[in-house]
XYZ file of C-alpha atoms in Angstrom:
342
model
C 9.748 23.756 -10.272
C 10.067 21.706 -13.739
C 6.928 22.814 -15.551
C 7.280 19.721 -17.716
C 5.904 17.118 -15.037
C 2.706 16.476 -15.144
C 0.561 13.679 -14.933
C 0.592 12.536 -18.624
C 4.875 12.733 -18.268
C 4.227 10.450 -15.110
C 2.503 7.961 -16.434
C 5.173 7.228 -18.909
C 7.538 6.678 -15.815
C 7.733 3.086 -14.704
C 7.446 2.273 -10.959
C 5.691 0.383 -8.527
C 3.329 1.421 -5.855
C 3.950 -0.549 -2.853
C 1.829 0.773 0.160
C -1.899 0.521 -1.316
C -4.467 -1.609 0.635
C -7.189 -3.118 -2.104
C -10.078 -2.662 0.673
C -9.581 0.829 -0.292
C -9.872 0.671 -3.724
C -13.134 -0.531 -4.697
C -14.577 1.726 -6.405
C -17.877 3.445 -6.109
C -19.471 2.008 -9.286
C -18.506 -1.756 -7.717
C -19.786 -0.585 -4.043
C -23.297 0.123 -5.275
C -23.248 -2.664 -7.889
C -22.645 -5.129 -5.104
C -24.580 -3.090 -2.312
C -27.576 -3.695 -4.843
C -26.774 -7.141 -5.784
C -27.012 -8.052 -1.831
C -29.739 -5.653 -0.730
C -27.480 -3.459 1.623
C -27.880 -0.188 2.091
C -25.174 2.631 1.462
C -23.909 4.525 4.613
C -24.813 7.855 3.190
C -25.668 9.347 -0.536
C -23.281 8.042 -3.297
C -22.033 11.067 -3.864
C -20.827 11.110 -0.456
C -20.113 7.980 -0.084
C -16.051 8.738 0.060
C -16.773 11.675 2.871
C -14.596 10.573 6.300
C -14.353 12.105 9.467
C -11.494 11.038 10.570
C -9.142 7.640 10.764
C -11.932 5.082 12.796
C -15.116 6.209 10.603
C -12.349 5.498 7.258
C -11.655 1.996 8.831
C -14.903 1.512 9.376
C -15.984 2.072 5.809
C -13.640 -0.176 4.933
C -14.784 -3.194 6.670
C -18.694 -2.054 4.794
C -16.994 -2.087 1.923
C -15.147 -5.627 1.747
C -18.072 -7.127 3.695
C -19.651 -6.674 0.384
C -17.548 -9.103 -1.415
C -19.163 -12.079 -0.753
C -18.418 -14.532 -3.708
C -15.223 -15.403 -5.786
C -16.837 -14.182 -8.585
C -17.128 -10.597 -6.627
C -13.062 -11.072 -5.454
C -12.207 -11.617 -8.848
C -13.803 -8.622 -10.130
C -12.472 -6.362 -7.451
C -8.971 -7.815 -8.370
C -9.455 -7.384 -12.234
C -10.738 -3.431 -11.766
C -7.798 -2.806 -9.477
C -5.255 -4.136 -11.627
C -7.522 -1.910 -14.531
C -6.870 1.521 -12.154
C -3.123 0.813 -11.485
C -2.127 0.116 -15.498
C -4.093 3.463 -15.651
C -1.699 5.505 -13.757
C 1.126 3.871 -15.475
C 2.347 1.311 -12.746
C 4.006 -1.836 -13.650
C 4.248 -3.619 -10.726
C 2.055 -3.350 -7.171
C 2.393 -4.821 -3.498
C -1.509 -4.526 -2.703
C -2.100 -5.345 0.787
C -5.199 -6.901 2.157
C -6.604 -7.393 5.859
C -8.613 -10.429 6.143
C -10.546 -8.958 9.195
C -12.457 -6.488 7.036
C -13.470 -9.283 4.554
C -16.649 -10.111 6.479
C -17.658 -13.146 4.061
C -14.312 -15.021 4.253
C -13.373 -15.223 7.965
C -12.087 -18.873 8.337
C -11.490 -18.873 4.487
C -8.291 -16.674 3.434
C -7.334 -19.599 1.097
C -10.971 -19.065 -0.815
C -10.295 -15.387 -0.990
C -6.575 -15.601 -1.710
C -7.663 -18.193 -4.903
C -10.344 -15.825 -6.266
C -8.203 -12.648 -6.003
C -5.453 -14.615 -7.619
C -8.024 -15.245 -10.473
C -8.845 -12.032 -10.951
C -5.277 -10.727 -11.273
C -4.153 -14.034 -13.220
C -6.872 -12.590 -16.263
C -5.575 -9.397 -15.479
C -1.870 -10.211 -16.320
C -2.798 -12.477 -19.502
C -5.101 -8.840 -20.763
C -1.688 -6.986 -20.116
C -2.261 -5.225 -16.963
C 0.448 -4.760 -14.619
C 1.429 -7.412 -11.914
C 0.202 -7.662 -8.336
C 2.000 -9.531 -5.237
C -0.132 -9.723 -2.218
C 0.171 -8.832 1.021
C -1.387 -10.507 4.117
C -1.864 -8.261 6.833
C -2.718 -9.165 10.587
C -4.586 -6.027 12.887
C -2.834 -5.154 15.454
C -6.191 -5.853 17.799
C -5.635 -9.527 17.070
C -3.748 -11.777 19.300
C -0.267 -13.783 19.193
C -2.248 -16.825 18.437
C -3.977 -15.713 15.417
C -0.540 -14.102 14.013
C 1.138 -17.310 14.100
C -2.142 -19.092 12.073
C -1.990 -16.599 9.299
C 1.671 -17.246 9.384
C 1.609 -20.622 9.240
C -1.273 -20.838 6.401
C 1.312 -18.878 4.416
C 4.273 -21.521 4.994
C 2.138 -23.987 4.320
C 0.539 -23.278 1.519
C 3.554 -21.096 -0.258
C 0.913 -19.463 -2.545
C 2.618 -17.741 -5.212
C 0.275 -14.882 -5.109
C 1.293 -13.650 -1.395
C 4.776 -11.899 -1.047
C 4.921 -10.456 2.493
C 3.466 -10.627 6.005
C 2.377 -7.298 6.611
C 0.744 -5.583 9.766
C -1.566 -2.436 9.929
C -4.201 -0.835 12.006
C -4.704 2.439 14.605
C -1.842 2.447 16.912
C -3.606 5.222 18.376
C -6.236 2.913 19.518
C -4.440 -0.074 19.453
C -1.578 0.611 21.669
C 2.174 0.065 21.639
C 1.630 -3.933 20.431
C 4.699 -4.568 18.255
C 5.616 -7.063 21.158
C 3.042 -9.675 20.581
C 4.011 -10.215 17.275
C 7.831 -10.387 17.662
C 8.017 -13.647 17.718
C 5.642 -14.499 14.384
C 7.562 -11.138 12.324
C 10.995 -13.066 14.136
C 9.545 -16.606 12.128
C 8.684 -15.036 8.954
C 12.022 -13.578 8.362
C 14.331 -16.886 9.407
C 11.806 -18.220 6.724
C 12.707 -15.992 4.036
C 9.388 -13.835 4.287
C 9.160 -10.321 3.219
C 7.848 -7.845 6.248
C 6.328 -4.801 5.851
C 4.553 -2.795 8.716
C 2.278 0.330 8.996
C 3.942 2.690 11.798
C 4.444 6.302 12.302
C 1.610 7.739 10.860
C -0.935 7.726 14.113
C 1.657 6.802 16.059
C 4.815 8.841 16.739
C 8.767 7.684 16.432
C 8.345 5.025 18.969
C 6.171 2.940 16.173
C 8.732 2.864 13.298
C 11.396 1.941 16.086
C 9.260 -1.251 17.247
C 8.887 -1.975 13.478
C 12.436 -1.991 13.207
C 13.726 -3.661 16.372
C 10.545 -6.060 17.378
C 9.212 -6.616 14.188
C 12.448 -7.017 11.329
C 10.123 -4.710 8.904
C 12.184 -4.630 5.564
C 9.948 -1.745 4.752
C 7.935 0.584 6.511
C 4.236 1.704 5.231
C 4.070 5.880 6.030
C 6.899 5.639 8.619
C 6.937 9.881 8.212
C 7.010 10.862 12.285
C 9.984 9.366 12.713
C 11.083 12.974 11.486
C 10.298 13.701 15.288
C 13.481 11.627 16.289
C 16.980 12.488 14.166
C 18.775 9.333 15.521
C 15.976 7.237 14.448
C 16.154 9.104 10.919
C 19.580 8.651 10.901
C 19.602 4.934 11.538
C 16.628 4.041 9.033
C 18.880 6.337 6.181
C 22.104 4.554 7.060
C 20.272 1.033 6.734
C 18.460 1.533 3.960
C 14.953 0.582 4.973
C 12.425 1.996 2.359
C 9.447 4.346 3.918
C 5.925 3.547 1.276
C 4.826 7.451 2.117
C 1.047 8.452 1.083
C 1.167 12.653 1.275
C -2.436 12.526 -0.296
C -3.878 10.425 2.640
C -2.296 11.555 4.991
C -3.411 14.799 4.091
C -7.247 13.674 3.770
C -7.257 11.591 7.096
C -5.837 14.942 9.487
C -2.376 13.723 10.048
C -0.801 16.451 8.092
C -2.167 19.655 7.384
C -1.110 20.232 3.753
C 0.806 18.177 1.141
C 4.009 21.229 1.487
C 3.687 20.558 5.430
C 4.856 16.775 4.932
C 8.236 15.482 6.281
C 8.648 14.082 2.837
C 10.834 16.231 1.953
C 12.882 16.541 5.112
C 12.878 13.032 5.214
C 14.711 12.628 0.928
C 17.144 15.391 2.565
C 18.129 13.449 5.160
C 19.290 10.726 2.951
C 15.676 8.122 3.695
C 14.839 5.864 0.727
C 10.939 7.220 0.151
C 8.480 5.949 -2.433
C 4.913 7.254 -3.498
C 2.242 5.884 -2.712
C -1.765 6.567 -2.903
C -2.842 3.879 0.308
C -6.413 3.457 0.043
C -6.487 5.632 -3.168
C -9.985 5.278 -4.475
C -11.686 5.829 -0.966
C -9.414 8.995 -0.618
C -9.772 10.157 -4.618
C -6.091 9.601 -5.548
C -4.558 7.872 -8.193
C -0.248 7.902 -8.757
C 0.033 10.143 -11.643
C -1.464 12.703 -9.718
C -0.002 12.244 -6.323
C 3.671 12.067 -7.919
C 2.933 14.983 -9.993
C 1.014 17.324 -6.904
C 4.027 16.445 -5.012
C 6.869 17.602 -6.965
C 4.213 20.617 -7.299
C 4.496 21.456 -2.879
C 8.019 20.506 -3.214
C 9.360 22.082 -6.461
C 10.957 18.551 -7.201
C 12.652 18.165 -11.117
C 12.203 14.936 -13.440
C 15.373 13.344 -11.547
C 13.839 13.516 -8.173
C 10.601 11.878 -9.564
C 12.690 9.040 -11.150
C 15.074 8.598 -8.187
C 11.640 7.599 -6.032
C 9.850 5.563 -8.706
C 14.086 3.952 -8.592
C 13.144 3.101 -5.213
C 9.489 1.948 -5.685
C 10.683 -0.639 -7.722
C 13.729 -1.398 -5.712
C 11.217 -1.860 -2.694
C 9.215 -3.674 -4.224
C 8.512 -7.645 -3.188
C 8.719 -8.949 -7.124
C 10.889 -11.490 -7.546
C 14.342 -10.763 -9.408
C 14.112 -10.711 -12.910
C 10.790 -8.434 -12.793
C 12.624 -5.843 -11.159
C 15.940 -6.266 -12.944
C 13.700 -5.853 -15.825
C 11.817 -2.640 -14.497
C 14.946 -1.057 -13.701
C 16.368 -1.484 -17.206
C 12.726 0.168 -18.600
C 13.723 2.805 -15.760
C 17.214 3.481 -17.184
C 15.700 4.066 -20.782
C 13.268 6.577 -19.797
C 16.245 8.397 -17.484
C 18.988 8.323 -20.613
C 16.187 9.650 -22.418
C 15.523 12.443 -19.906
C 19.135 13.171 -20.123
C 19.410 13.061 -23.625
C 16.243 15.784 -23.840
C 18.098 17.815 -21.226
């Protein structure tokens, strides 16, 4: 192990984080802010107010918590802090993803929502906090019909904000569903559309393979049990599709029992393009500096392994050309430097 990273060395790094859902990242001083602006009761002490049992209670504290954002003044807000939380783990560039089914207030209104978030990060990005792309995301409980209206609002509308059609949710409780939304994913991507889907972290190998065949994902959000089937590692190194991993969730939500008993590893070995990611980091109590550092920590990773996966958080990333030509270049500065030191 390289004593020398640490989370003050990865801050300096630049990357992106590319597989974080803003639902999960309010934090608690905004939850009880807005639970007391709106009279709502917390679902247990605030001091325990991040305490899951499991995948379904998490999602379910998720929908409390965005049901709570009930103005564009509140959406705005939420934005701003976020963007505050990723400049603090030194992040240049995020692909947040949201799910307009937990955003209670704005059913029948993602253009009202997308428009205040989009405020919020504008002001962000004129303070000099990093820059955010969005992601829509469908749930994989909702039907064929409703994919293709969220699809076609994004056509439509071409809001610079949104960069990707994404798609998350329990697969354990939803089912094998890819199927029904072939034919949307198969629409985005003739129109240019970045894909991303969740798969492979409560479901097994068989739910990266849909995201690949059924559903054109350009990346994959955790992605890890497709360690379970070498072909299908095999294929996803040889073509280059990008897995966003989250150790530190998927640690706190039961799928893995420890950080050093994660296929992350396994997976770099095998030749997989991985990047870092917290996923619903303030729920779970992670931030990037740390889960980058705790990693290389399980794993005994060196400097050059960190900056080979913050390489491919940026090269994941949905940002348009000339932000990541000019995140690489920062990237190349701090590696000659590294080498230079060594």
């Amino acid at each position: 192990m390289n004593d020398n990273i640490d989370e003050a060395w990865v801050r300096t790094v630049p990357k992106a984080e590319v597989h974080v859902h803003l639902d999960g990242c309010i934090d608690r001083e905004e939850l009880m802010r807005l639970a007391g602006k709106y009279g709502v009761p917390l679902r247990r002490p605030a001091e325990q107010l991040f305490d899951f049992d499991g995948l379904t209670e998490f999602l379910q504290f998720l929908d409390w918590g965005a049901s709570l954002v009930r103005t564009a003044d509140d959406a705005a807000s939420v934005a701003y802090r976020f963007a505050q939380r990723q400049a603090a783990s030194g992040i240049r560039y995020t692909d947040v993803i949201i799910n307009p089914t937990h955003w209670e207030a704005w059913r029948g209104n993602i253009a009202g929502l997308v428009d205040a978030l989009d405020a919020g990060w504008r002001e962000a990005e004129q303070d000099g906090l990093p820059s955010t792309g969005l992601c829509l995301s469908l749930l994989r409980q909702q039907s064929a019909a409703e994919a293709d209206e969220l699809l076609d609002w994004m056509l439509e509308r071409d809001h610079p904000r949104v960069v990707a059609l994404s798609i998350d949710g329990d697969e354990a409780v939803a089912g094998r569903v890819s199927a029904r939304f072939a034919d949307t994913f198969r629409r985005a991507a003739s129109r240019g559309i970045y894909r991303t889907v969740h798969a492979g972290e409560s479901s097994g190998p068989e739910g990266v393979r849909d995201a690949i065949d059924l559903l054109m994902a350009d990346r994959i959000d955790h992605g890890f049990r497709a360690i379970e089937e070498p072909a299908l590692v095999a294929e996803i190194a040889d073509r280059g599709i990008p897995l966003g991993i989250c150790p530190g969730s998927n640690v706190a939500l039961g799928f893995t029992e420890s950080r050093a008993a994660h296929p992350v590893e396994e997976l770099r070995q095998a030749g997989v393009r991985i990047s870092l990611n917290t996923d619903d980091g303030t729920a779970l109590g992670s931030i990037l500096d740390q889960e980058y550092a705790a990693t290389a920590r399980a794993f005994g990773w060196q400097r050059d392994d960190l900056l080979a996966i913050a390489r491919t958080s940026i090269e994941s990333a949905f940002c348009d050309d000339d932000r990541r030509s000019a995140l690489l270049a920062e990237l190349d500065a701090v590696a000659a430097g590294e080498e230079a030191r060594a």
